[in-house]
PDB file of C-alpha atoms in Angstrom:
ATOM      1  CA  MET A   1     -21.871  24.083  10.995  1.00 51.00           C
ATOM      2  CA  LYS A   2     -20.508  26.395  14.050  1.00 59.00           C
ATOM      3  CA  ILE A   3     -20.171  30.256  13.943  1.00 64.00           C
ATOM      4  CA  GLN A   4     -16.898  30.203  13.843  1.00 58.00           C
ATOM      5  CA  GLN A   5     -16.545  27.629  10.915  1.00 63.00           C
ATOM      6  CA  LYS A   6     -19.041  29.764   8.901  1.00 66.00           C
ATOM      7  CA  LEU A   7     -16.925  33.195   9.405  1.00 57.00           C
ATOM      8  CA  ALA A   8     -13.783  31.157   8.658  1.00 67.00           C
ATOM      9  CA  ILE A   9     -15.298  29.607   5.199  1.00 72.00           C
ATOM     10  CA  GLY A  10     -16.838  33.134   4.115  1.00 70.00           C
ATOM     11  CA  PHE A  11     -12.524  34.701   4.791  1.00 75.00           C
ATOM     12  CA  PHE A  12     -11.529  31.568   2.498  1.00 77.00           C
ATOM     13  CA  ARG A  13     -14.194  32.084  -0.158  1.00 77.00           C
ATOM     14  CA  THR A  14     -13.425  36.040  -0.211  1.00 78.00           C
ATOM     15  CA  LYS A  15      -9.217  35.220  -0.127  1.00 83.00           C
ATOM     16  CA  ILE A  16      -9.989  32.543  -2.900  1.00 84.00           C
ATOM     17  CA  ASN A  17     -12.193  35.147  -5.048  1.00 79.00           C
ATOM     18  CA  ILE A  18      -9.910  37.964  -4.937  1.00 84.00           C
ATOM     19  CA  LEU A  19      -6.782  35.454  -5.791  1.00 83.00           C
ATOM     20  CA  LYS A  20      -8.224  34.821  -8.508  1.00 83.00           C
ATOM     21  CA  ILE A  21      -8.487  38.344 -10.325  1.00 80.00           C
ATOM     22  CA  PHE A  22      -4.400  38.166  -9.749  1.00 89.00           C
ATOM     23  CA  SER A  23      -3.967  34.680 -10.593  1.00 92.00           C
ATOM     24  CA  ILE A  24      -6.260  31.649 -11.260  1.00 92.00           C
ATOM     25  CA  ARG A  25      -2.944  29.338 -10.058  1.00 94.00           C
ATOM     26  CA  MET A  26      -2.642  30.897  -6.626  1.00 94.00           C
ATOM     27  CA  ALA A  27      -6.280  30.522  -6.303  1.00 93.00           C
ATOM     28  CA  ALA A  28      -5.979  26.992  -6.845  1.00 93.00           C
ATOM     29  CA  THR A  29      -3.402  26.503  -4.680  1.00 94.00           C
ATOM     30  CA  GLU A  30      -5.031  28.194  -1.705  1.00 92.00           C
ATOM     31  CA  THR A  31      -7.692  26.236  -2.278  1.00 93.00           C
ATOM     32  CA  LEU A  32      -6.014  22.945  -2.451  1.00 94.00           C
ATOM     33  CA  ARG A  33      -3.954  24.028   0.893  1.00 93.00           C
ATOM     34  CA  LEU A  34      -7.946  24.726   2.388  1.00 90.00           C
ATOM     35  CA  PHE A  35      -8.747  20.916   1.277  1.00 92.00           C
ATOM     36  CA  LEU A  36      -5.858  19.736   3.214  1.00 94.00           C
ATOM     37  CA  THR A  37      -6.140  21.899   6.168  1.00 91.00           C
ATOM     38  CA  PRO A  38      -8.707  20.084   9.116  1.00 89.00           C
ATOM     39  CA  MET A  39     -11.109  23.066   9.134  1.00 75.00           C
ATOM     40  CA  MET A  40     -10.820  23.211  13.123  1.00 60.00           C
ATOM     41  CA  LYS A  41      -8.223  21.103  14.587  1.00 59.00           C
ATOM     42  CA  THR A  42      -9.776  18.605  17.235  1.00 55.00           C
ATOM     43  CA  THR A  43      -9.117  19.084  20.607  1.00 59.00           C
ATOM     44  CA  VAL A  44     -10.416  16.526  22.681  1.00 64.00           C
ATOM     45  CA  LYS A  45     -10.816  15.418  26.362  1.00 70.00           C
ATOM     46  CA  GLU A  46      -8.857  12.127  26.764  1.00 75.00           C
ATOM     47  CA  LYS A  47     -10.887   9.186  27.066  1.00 82.00           C
ATOM     48  CA  GLU A  48     -10.343   7.092  30.093  1.00 86.00           C
ATOM     49  CA  VAL A  49      -9.547   3.945  27.883  1.00 93.00           C
ATOM     50  CA  PHE A  50      -6.870   5.760  26.818  1.00 92.00           C
ATOM     51  CA  LEU A  51      -5.495   7.514  29.897  1.00 89.00           C
ATOM     52  CA  ASN A  52      -5.191   3.690  30.867  1.00 91.00           C
ATOM     53  CA  ALA A  53      -3.452   2.895  27.522  1.00 95.00           C
ATOM     54  CA  GLU A  54       0.212   3.145  26.451  1.00 97.00           C
ATOM     55  CA  ALA A  55       1.190   6.483  25.442  1.00 96.00           C
ATOM     56  CA  LEU A  56       3.062   6.012  21.746  1.00 98.00           C
ATOM     57  CA  GLN A  57       5.262   8.306  19.670  1.00 98.00           C
ATOM     58  CA  PHE A  58       7.004   8.723  16.763  1.00 98.00           C
ATOM     59  CA  THR A  59       8.376  10.926  14.189  1.00 98.00           C
ATOM     60  CA  PHE A  60       6.984  10.593  10.546  1.00 98.00           C
ATOM     61  CA  ASP A  61       8.157  12.949   7.541  1.00 95.00           C
ATOM     62  CA  ASN A  62       9.478  15.222  10.097  1.00 96.00           C
ATOM     63  CA  LYS A  63       6.262  15.517  12.106  1.00 97.00           C
ATOM     64  CA  LEU A  64       5.603  13.620  15.895  1.00 98.00           C
ATOM     65  CA  ILE A  65       2.777  11.538  15.285  1.00 98.00           C
ATOM     66  CA  LYS A  66       1.340  10.195  18.695  1.00 97.00           C
ATOM     67  CA  GLY A  67      -0.888   7.317  19.649  1.00 97.00           C
ATOM     68  CA  TYR A  68      -1.999   4.607  21.814  1.00 97.00           C
ATOM     69  CA  ARG A  69      -1.561   1.254  22.562  1.00 98.00           C
ATOM     70  CA  SER A  70      -3.928  -1.332  24.380  1.00 98.00           C
ATOM     71  CA  ASN A  71      -3.761  -5.102  25.354  1.00 97.00           C
ATOM     72  CA  HIS A  72       0.245  -5.400  24.642  1.00 97.00           C
ATOM     73  CA  PRO A  73       1.442  -7.602  23.623  1.00 96.00           C
ATOM     74  CA  LYS A  74      -0.891  -9.553  21.652  1.00 96.00           C
ATOM     75  CA  GLU A  75      -0.555 -11.719  18.238  1.00 95.00           C
ATOM     76  CA  ASP A  76      -3.541 -10.098  16.563  1.00 97.00           C
ATOM     77  CA  LYS A  77      -4.157  -6.332  16.484  1.00 98.00           C
ATOM     78  CA  ILE A  78      -6.415  -3.781  15.284  1.00 98.00           C
ATOM     79  CA  LEU A  79      -5.939  -0.406  13.896  1.00 98.00           C
ATOM     80  CA  ILE A  80      -8.138   2.245  14.074  1.00 98.00           C
ATOM     81  CA  LEU A  81      -8.070   5.381  11.593  1.00 98.00           C
ATOM     82  CA  HIS A  82     -10.157   8.035  12.397  1.00 97.00           C
ATOM     83  CA  GLY A  83     -11.673  10.401   9.622  1.00 96.00           C
ATOM     84  CA  PHE A  84     -10.816  14.354   8.598  1.00 95.00           C
ATOM     85  CA  SER A  85     -11.164  17.265  11.117  1.00 91.00           C
ATOM     86  CA  SER A  86     -11.350  13.709  13.343  1.00 94.00           C
ATOM     87  CA  SER A  87      -8.705  12.348  16.290  1.00 94.00           C
ATOM     88  CA  CYS A  88      -8.873   8.770  17.849  1.00 95.00           C
ATOM     89  CA  HIS A  89     -10.422   9.586  20.837  1.00 94.00           C
ATOM     90  CA  ASN A  90     -13.686   9.615  19.366  1.00 94.00           C
ATOM     91  CA  PHE A  91     -13.406   5.987  18.548  1.00 97.00           C
ATOM     92  CA  ASP A  92     -13.016   5.278  22.769  1.00 96.00           C
ATOM     93  CA  LYS A  93     -16.018   2.865  22.781  1.00 97.00           C
ATOM     94  CA  TYR A  94     -14.255   0.063  20.030  1.00 98.00           C
ATOM     95  CA  VAL A  95     -11.375  -0.480  22.380  1.00 98.00           C
ATOM     96  CA  SER A  96     -12.297  -2.015  25.410  1.00 97.00           C
ATOM     97  CA  PRO A  97     -14.896  -4.570  23.649  1.00 98.00           C
ATOM     98  CA  LEU A  98     -11.561  -5.280  21.188  1.00 98.00           C
ATOM     99  CA  VAL A  99      -9.438  -5.984  24.132  1.00 98.00           C
ATOM    100  CA  ASN A 100     -12.194  -8.432  25.634  1.00 97.00           C
ATOM    101  CA  LYS A 101     -11.778 -10.113  22.265  1.00 97.00           C
ATOM    102  CA  ASN A 102      -8.168 -10.815  23.026  1.00 97.00           C
ATOM    103  CA  TYR A 103      -6.914  -8.083  20.579  1.00 98.00           C
ATOM    104  CA  GLU A 104      -4.532  -5.707  20.838  1.00 98.00           C
ATOM    105  CA  VAL A 105      -5.312  -2.332  19.825  1.00 98.00           C
ATOM    106  CA  LEU A 106      -3.724   0.743  18.210  1.00 98.00           C
ATOM    107  CA  ALA A 107      -4.921   4.067  17.898  1.00 98.00           C
ATOM    108  CA  PHE A 108      -3.324   7.400  16.293  1.00 98.00           C
ATOM    109  CA  ASP A 109      -3.869  10.834  15.506  1.00 96.00           C
ATOM    110  CA  ALA A 110      -3.117  11.275  11.818  1.00 97.00           C
ATOM    111  CA  PRO A 111      -0.533  14.805  10.628  1.00 97.00           C
ATOM    112  CA  ALA A 112      -2.263  17.706  11.495  1.00 95.00           C
ATOM    113  CA  HIS A 113      -5.063  15.693  13.754  1.00 95.00           C
ATOM    114  CA  GLY A 114      -5.459  15.708  17.745  1.00 92.00           C
ATOM    115  CA  ALA A 115      -1.844  15.676  19.093  1.00 93.00           C
ATOM    116  CA  SER A 116      -0.140  15.251  16.360  1.00 95.00           C
ATOM    117  CA  GLU A 117       1.931  17.353  14.748  1.00 95.00           C
ATOM    118  CA  GLY A 118       1.411  18.714  11.201  1.00 95.00           C
ATOM    119  CA  LYS A 119      -0.694  21.579   9.374  1.00 94.00           C
ATOM    120  CA  THR A 120      -2.052  19.400   6.373  1.00 95.00           C
ATOM    121  CA  THR A 121      -2.396  16.190   5.348  1.00 96.00           C
ATOM    122  CA  ASN A 122      -3.774  14.125   2.247  1.00 96.00           C
ATOM    123  CA  ALA A 123      -4.565  10.250   1.839  1.00 97.00           C
ATOM    124  CA  VAL A 124      -1.160   9.505   0.774  1.00 97.00           C
ATOM    125  CA  GLU A 125       0.787  10.763   3.485  1.00 98.00           C
ATOM    126  CA  TYR A 126      -2.168   9.155   5.864  1.00 98.00           C
ATOM    127  CA  SER A 127      -1.258   5.989   3.759  1.00 98.00           C
ATOM    128  CA  GLU A 128       2.222   6.062   4.391  1.00 98.00           C
ATOM    129  CA  LEU A 129       1.411   6.532   7.816  1.00 98.00           C
ATOM    130  CA  ILE A 130      -0.714   3.409   7.889  1.00 98.00           C
ATOM    131  CA  LYS A 131       2.713   1.475   6.282  1.00 98.00           C
ATOM    132  CA  LYS A 132       4.790   3.097   8.711  1.00 98.00           C
ATOM    133  CA  ILE A 133       2.787   1.637  11.799  1.00 98.00           C
ATOM    134  CA  ASN A 134       2.613  -1.535  10.323  1.00 97.00           C
ATOM    135  CA  GLU A 135       6.575  -1.707  10.230  1.00 97.00           C
ATOM    136  CA  ILE A 136       7.045  -0.508  13.464  1.00 97.00           C
ATOM    137  CA  TYR A 137       4.013  -2.143  15.612  1.00 97.00           C
ATOM    138  CA  GLY A 138       2.540  -5.092  13.567  1.00 91.00           C
ATOM    139  CA  PRO A 139       1.985  -6.830  11.681  1.00 96.00           C
ATOM    140  CA  ILE A 140      -1.734  -5.239  11.489  1.00 97.00           C
ATOM    141  CA  SER A 141      -4.163  -8.068  11.175  1.00 97.00           C
ATOM    142  CA  GLY A 142      -7.750  -5.585  11.002  1.00 98.00           C
ATOM    143  CA  TYR A 143      -8.312  -1.814  10.564  1.00 98.00           C
ATOM    144  CA  ILE A 144     -11.274   0.058  11.406  1.00 98.00           C
ATOM    145  CA  ALA A 145     -11.613   2.873   9.235  1.00 98.00           C
ATOM    146  CA  HIS A 146     -13.889   6.030   9.645  1.00 98.00           C
ATOM    147  CA  SER A 147     -14.177   8.771   6.157  1.00 98.00           C
ATOM    148  CA  PHE A 148     -10.606   9.881   5.455  1.00 98.00           C
ATOM    149  CA  GLY A 149      -9.590   6.940   7.334  1.00 98.00           C
ATOM    150  CA  GLY A 150     -10.995   4.773   4.535  1.00 98.00           C
ATOM    151  CA  ILE A 151      -9.640   6.126   1.270  1.00 98.00           C
ATOM    152  CA  ALA A 152      -6.179   6.100   3.255  1.00 98.00           C
ATOM    153  CA  VAL A 153      -6.363   2.010   4.219  1.00 98.00           C
ATOM    154  CA  CYS A 154      -7.261   1.041   0.741  1.00 98.00           C
ATOM    155  CA  LEU A 155      -4.389   2.872  -0.991  1.00 98.00           C
ATOM    156  CA  ALA A 156      -1.880   1.315   1.677  1.00 98.00           C
ATOM    157  CA  MET A 157      -3.782  -1.677   1.066  1.00 98.00           C
ATOM    158  CA  GLU A 158      -2.317  -1.792  -2.229  1.00 97.00           C
ATOM    159  CA  ASN A 159       1.259  -1.873  -1.206  1.00 96.00           C
ATOM    160  CA  ILE A 160       0.960  -4.069   2.201  1.00 96.00           C
ATOM    161  CA  THR A 161       1.393  -7.359   2.004  1.00 94.00           C
ATOM    162  CA  HIS A 162      -1.922  -9.344   2.713  1.00 96.00           C
ATOM    163  CA  ASP A 163      -4.711 -11.646   2.130  1.00 96.00           C
ATOM    164  CA  SER A 164      -8.545 -12.748   2.939  1.00 96.00           C
ATOM    165  CA  HIS A 165      -7.529 -13.167   6.741  1.00 97.00           C
ATOM    166  CA  THR A 166      -6.309  -9.349   6.805  1.00 98.00           C
ATOM    167  CA  LYS A 167     -10.012  -8.074   7.973  1.00 98.00           C
ATOM    168  CA  ILE A 168     -11.158  -4.259   7.581  1.00 98.00           C
ATOM    169  CA  VAL A 169     -14.148  -1.986   8.231  1.00 98.00           C
ATOM    170  CA  LEU A 170     -15.081   1.054   6.331  1.00 98.00           C
ATOM    171  CA  ILE A 171     -17.051   2.983   8.326  1.00 98.00           C
ATOM    172  CA  ALA A 172     -18.782   5.581   5.669  1.00 98.00           C
ATOM    173  CA  PRO A 173     -15.376   5.661   3.953  1.00 98.00           C
ATOM    174  CA  ALA A 174     -14.341   8.831   1.255  1.00 98.00           C
ATOM    175  CA  THR A 175     -14.843   6.457  -1.905  1.00 98.00           C
ATOM    176  CA  GLU A 176     -14.084   9.180  -4.270  1.00 98.00           C
ATOM    177  CA  THR A 177     -11.574  11.886  -4.359  1.00 97.00           C
ATOM    178  CA  ASN A 178     -13.142  13.824  -6.754  1.00 97.00           C
ATOM    179  CA  THR A 179     -16.542  13.937  -4.944  1.00 97.00           C
ATOM    180  CA  ALA A 180     -14.607  15.344  -1.845  1.00 95.00           C
ATOM    181  CA  VAL A 181     -12.924  17.992  -3.910  1.00 95.00           C
ATOM    182  CA  ASP A 182     -16.566  19.028  -5.557  1.00 94.00           C
ATOM    183  CA  GLY A 183     -17.841  19.204  -1.988  1.00 91.00           C
ATOM    184  CA  ALA A 184     -15.150  21.398  -0.874  1.00 89.00           C
ATOM    185  CA  PHE A 185     -15.872  23.683  -3.998  1.00 91.00           C
ATOM    186  CA  SER A 186     -19.430  23.617  -2.467  1.00 89.00           C
ATOM    187  CA  MET A 187     -18.887  24.236   1.046  1.00 84.00           C
ATOM    188  CA  LEU A 188     -16.348  27.104  -0.004  1.00 84.00           C
ATOM    189  CA  GLY A 189     -19.392  28.465  -2.552  1.00 85.00           C
ATOM    190  CA  LEU A 190     -16.929  28.325  -5.509  1.00 86.00           C
ATOM    191  CA  LYS A 191     -18.571  27.982  -8.780  1.00 84.00           C
ATOM    192  CA  ASN A 192     -15.093  27.980 -11.345  1.00 85.00           C
ATOM    193  CA  GLU A 193     -14.594  25.444 -13.468  1.00 91.00           C
ATOM    194  CA  HIS A 194     -11.348  26.931 -14.818  1.00 94.00           C
ATOM    195  CA  LEU A 195     -10.493  27.547 -11.066  1.00 94.00           C
ATOM    196  CA  ARG A 196     -11.583  23.681 -10.625  1.00 95.00           C
ATOM    197  CA  LYS A 197      -9.695  22.203 -13.286  1.00 96.00           C
ATOM    198  CA  THR A 198      -6.281  23.976 -11.624  1.00 96.00           C
ATOM    199  CA  VAL A 199      -7.007  22.129  -8.479  1.00 96.00           C
ATOM    200  CA  ASP A 200      -6.858  19.150 -10.711  1.00 97.00           C
ATOM    201  CA  GLU A 201      -3.537  20.057 -12.620  1.00 97.00           C
ATOM    202  CA  LEU A 202      -2.041  20.847  -8.978  1.00 97.00           C
ATOM    203  CA  ILE A 203      -2.841  17.381  -7.613  1.00 97.00           C
ATOM    204  CA  PHE A 204      -1.459  15.699 -10.949  1.00 97.00           C
ATOM    205  CA  GLU A 205       1.693  18.273 -10.606  1.00 97.00           C
ATOM    206  CA  ARG A 206       2.402  17.050  -6.841  1.00 95.00           C
ATOM    207  CA  SER A 207       0.968  12.893  -6.687  1.00 96.00           C
ATOM    208  CA  GLY A 208       1.852  12.259 -10.655  1.00 96.00           C
ATOM    209  CA  LYS A 209      -1.717  10.818 -10.267  1.00 97.00           C
ATOM    210  CA  GLU A 210      -5.204  12.317 -11.581  1.00 97.00           C
ATOM    211  CA  THR A 211      -7.724  13.067  -9.080  1.00 97.00           C
ATOM    212  CA  ALA A 212      -9.605  10.200  -9.846  1.00 97.00           C
ATOM    213  CA  TRP A 213      -6.874   8.080  -9.421  1.00 98.00           C
ATOM    214  CA  PHE A 214      -7.169   8.297  -5.378  1.00 98.00           C
ATOM    215  CA  SER A 215     -10.406   6.104  -5.232  1.00 98.00           C
ATOM    216  CA  ILE A 216     -11.636   3.349  -3.261  1.00 98.00           C
ATOM    217  CA  ARG A 217     -13.439   1.788  -5.751  1.00 98.00           C
ATOM    218  CA  ARG A 218     -10.146   1.645  -8.086  1.00 98.00           C
ATOM    219  CA  ALA A 219      -7.999   0.243  -5.439  1.00 98.00           C
ATOM    220  CA  MET A 220     -10.587  -2.142  -4.271  1.00 98.00           C
ATOM    221  CA  LYS A 221      -9.478  -4.353  -7.558  1.00 96.00           C
ATOM    222  CA  ASN A 222      -6.275  -4.682  -5.884  1.00 97.00           C
ATOM    223  CA  ILE A 223      -7.434  -5.697  -2.115  1.00 98.00           C
ATOM    224  CA  ASN A 224      -7.649  -9.277  -0.880  1.00 97.00           C
ATOM    225  CA  ALA A 225      -8.816  -8.411   2.905  1.00 98.00           C
ATOM    226  CA  SER A 226     -12.104  -9.523   3.886  1.00 98.00           C
ATOM    227  CA  VAL A 227     -13.965  -6.372   4.085  1.00 98.00           C
ATOM    228  CA  LEU A 228     -17.440  -4.760   6.031  1.00 98.00           C
ATOM    229  CA  TRP A 229     -18.602  -1.544   4.515  1.00 98.00           C
ATOM    230  CA  PHE A 230     -21.074   0.783   6.515  1.00 98.00           C
ATOM    231  CA  HIS A 231     -22.940   3.700   4.804  1.00 98.00           C
ATOM    232  CA  ASP A 232     -26.221   5.650   5.761  1.00 98.00           C
ATOM    233  CA  GLU A 233     -28.418   6.709   3.130  1.00 97.00           C
ATOM    234  CA  ASN A 234     -28.130   9.965   4.399  1.00 96.00           C
ATOM    235  CA  ASP A 235     -24.310  10.661   4.784  1.00 97.00           C
ATOM    236  CA  ASP A 236     -23.735  13.994   3.497  1.00 94.00           C
ATOM    237  CA  ILE A 237     -20.290  13.955   3.304  1.00 94.00           C
ATOM    238  CA  THR A 238     -19.250  10.808   1.475  1.00 97.00           C
ATOM    239  CA  PRO A 239     -22.370  10.238  -0.824  1.00 97.00           C
ATOM    240  CA  LEU A 240     -24.026   6.551  -0.828  1.00 98.00           C
ATOM    241  CA  SER A 241     -24.286   7.291  -4.458  1.00 98.00           C
ATOM    242  CA  ASP A 242     -20.260   6.437  -4.467  1.00 98.00           C
ATOM    243  CA  ALA A 243     -20.634   3.812  -2.109  1.00 98.00           C
ATOM    244  CA  LEU A 244     -23.131   2.285  -4.705  1.00 98.00           C
ATOM    245  CA  LYS A 245     -20.780   2.016  -7.635  1.00 98.00           C
ATOM    246  CA  VAL A 246     -18.162  -0.122  -5.774  1.00 98.00           C
ATOM    247  CA  LYS A 247     -21.216  -2.486  -4.793  1.00 98.00           C
ATOM    248  CA  SER A 248     -22.250  -2.691  -7.902  1.00 98.00           C
ATOM    249  CA  ASP A 249     -19.090  -4.039  -8.795  1.00 98.00           C
ATOM    250  CA  ASN A 250     -19.941  -6.974  -6.882  1.00 97.00           C
ATOM    251  CA  HIS A 251     -16.711  -8.018  -5.074  1.00 98.00           C
ATOM    252  CA  SER A 252     -17.040 -10.898  -3.157  1.00 97.00           C
ATOM    253  CA  ASN A 253     -15.057 -10.065  -0.759  1.00 98.00           C
ATOM    254  CA  ILE A 254     -17.146  -6.603   0.574  1.00 98.00           C
ATOM    255  CA  ASN A 255     -20.106  -7.172   2.683  1.00 98.00           C
ATOM    256  CA  PHE A 256     -22.387  -4.166   2.178  1.00 98.00           C
ATOM    257  CA  VAL A 257     -24.697  -2.628   5.517  1.00 98.00           C
ATOM    258  CA  ILE A 258     -26.638   0.384   4.422  1.00 98.00           C
ATOM    259  CA  THR A 259     -27.866   2.181   7.766  1.00 98.00           C
ATOM    260  CA  LYS A 260     -30.985   5.151   7.927  1.00 97.00           C
ATOM    261  CA  GLY A 261     -30.984   8.002   9.983  1.00 97.00           C
ATOM    262  CA  LEU A 262     -27.053   7.792  11.138  1.00 98.00           C
ATOM    263  CA  GLY A 263     -25.495  10.397   8.779  1.00 97.00           C
ATOM    264  CA  HIS A 264     -21.952  10.763   8.229  1.00 97.00           C
ATOM    265  CA  ARG A 265     -20.859  10.697  11.951  1.00 95.00           C
ATOM    266  CA  LYS A 266     -23.610   9.281  14.292  1.00 97.00           C
ATOM    267  CA  ILE A 267     -22.678   5.812  12.269  1.00 98.00           C
ATOM    268  CA  TYR A 268     -19.620   4.934  13.789  1.00 98.00           C
ATOM    269  CA  ARG A 269     -20.950   5.797  17.256  1.00 97.00           C
ATOM    270  CA  ASP A 270     -23.862   3.444  16.819  1.00 98.00           C
ATOM    271  CA  GLU A 271     -24.257   0.794  18.948  1.00 98.00           C
ATOM    272  CA  THR A 272     -25.203  -1.793  16.296  1.00 98.00           C
ATOM    273  CA  VAL A 273     -22.329  -0.939  14.325  1.00 98.00           C
ATOM    274  CA  ILE A 274     -19.748  -1.350  16.755  1.00 98.00           C
ATOM    275  CA  ASN A 275     -21.230  -4.322  18.332  1.00 98.00           C
ATOM    276  CA  GLU A 276     -21.320  -5.913  14.271  1.00 98.00           C
ATOM    277  CA  THR A 277     -17.989  -4.524  13.704  1.00 98.00           C
ATOM    278  CA  VAL A 278     -16.445  -6.191  16.682  1.00 98.00           C
ATOM    279  CA  LYS A 279     -18.396  -9.115  15.646  1.00 98.00           C
ATOM    280  CA  PHE A 280     -16.818  -9.300  12.267  1.00 98.00           C
ATOM    281  CA  LEU A 281     -13.412  -8.308  13.454  1.00 97.00           C
TER     282      LEU A 281
END
């Protein structure tokens, strides 16, 4: 963890603890805001493969969303979905191999990420963005989704017409939102059951859904796509234990690949994972 991140975490921990003194709801509101805010907005150098692509932009939820399209027009289209505090530029190595397979490739920065506008986002907003991209640039025949992008695409697929010919590659997906919230509490060093419960209450008030509803395991019961799921034993962000619960459900449309030593971020950059992803699609 970078020194700037450590300082920021210390600052917000102190702020939340002070707010608790006055109002547990105020503290929970600030905690949830932090949970929905990228810790450090990714500002990566534009990769060559995207410099040669068609730049795209459209307005969604009053935010300007920016992205790229390569090898247009083609009948079959792949959409790349990055994770939290990331950017589509981190997935540049997937583009050329997919273009070589005659796919059209789409990649966008999510709200509050990369070049797109916004300060916060959540899985519902990201899933709605995926639906919007389908409407404007689709239909999409395949998806590559890492981490936060994984739960977003699974929520989206519950509302997008698809069948077994649709293909989804999940790479270290954020399987359970309850786990993600618990992880945020741990990172911030917050140990308060009342605060945690109040955050859950705020999520319900805003979405009409319990925190546990935002779950790939739950959504997968409504997904007919063919799925290739990569997860690493040493993932300290989206734990393998959550993925194994989905595996235990024995979905016939999911093929699990368990890796070792790649963690949460190296996994999507791994050459074998990239090759197997392209081969599957």
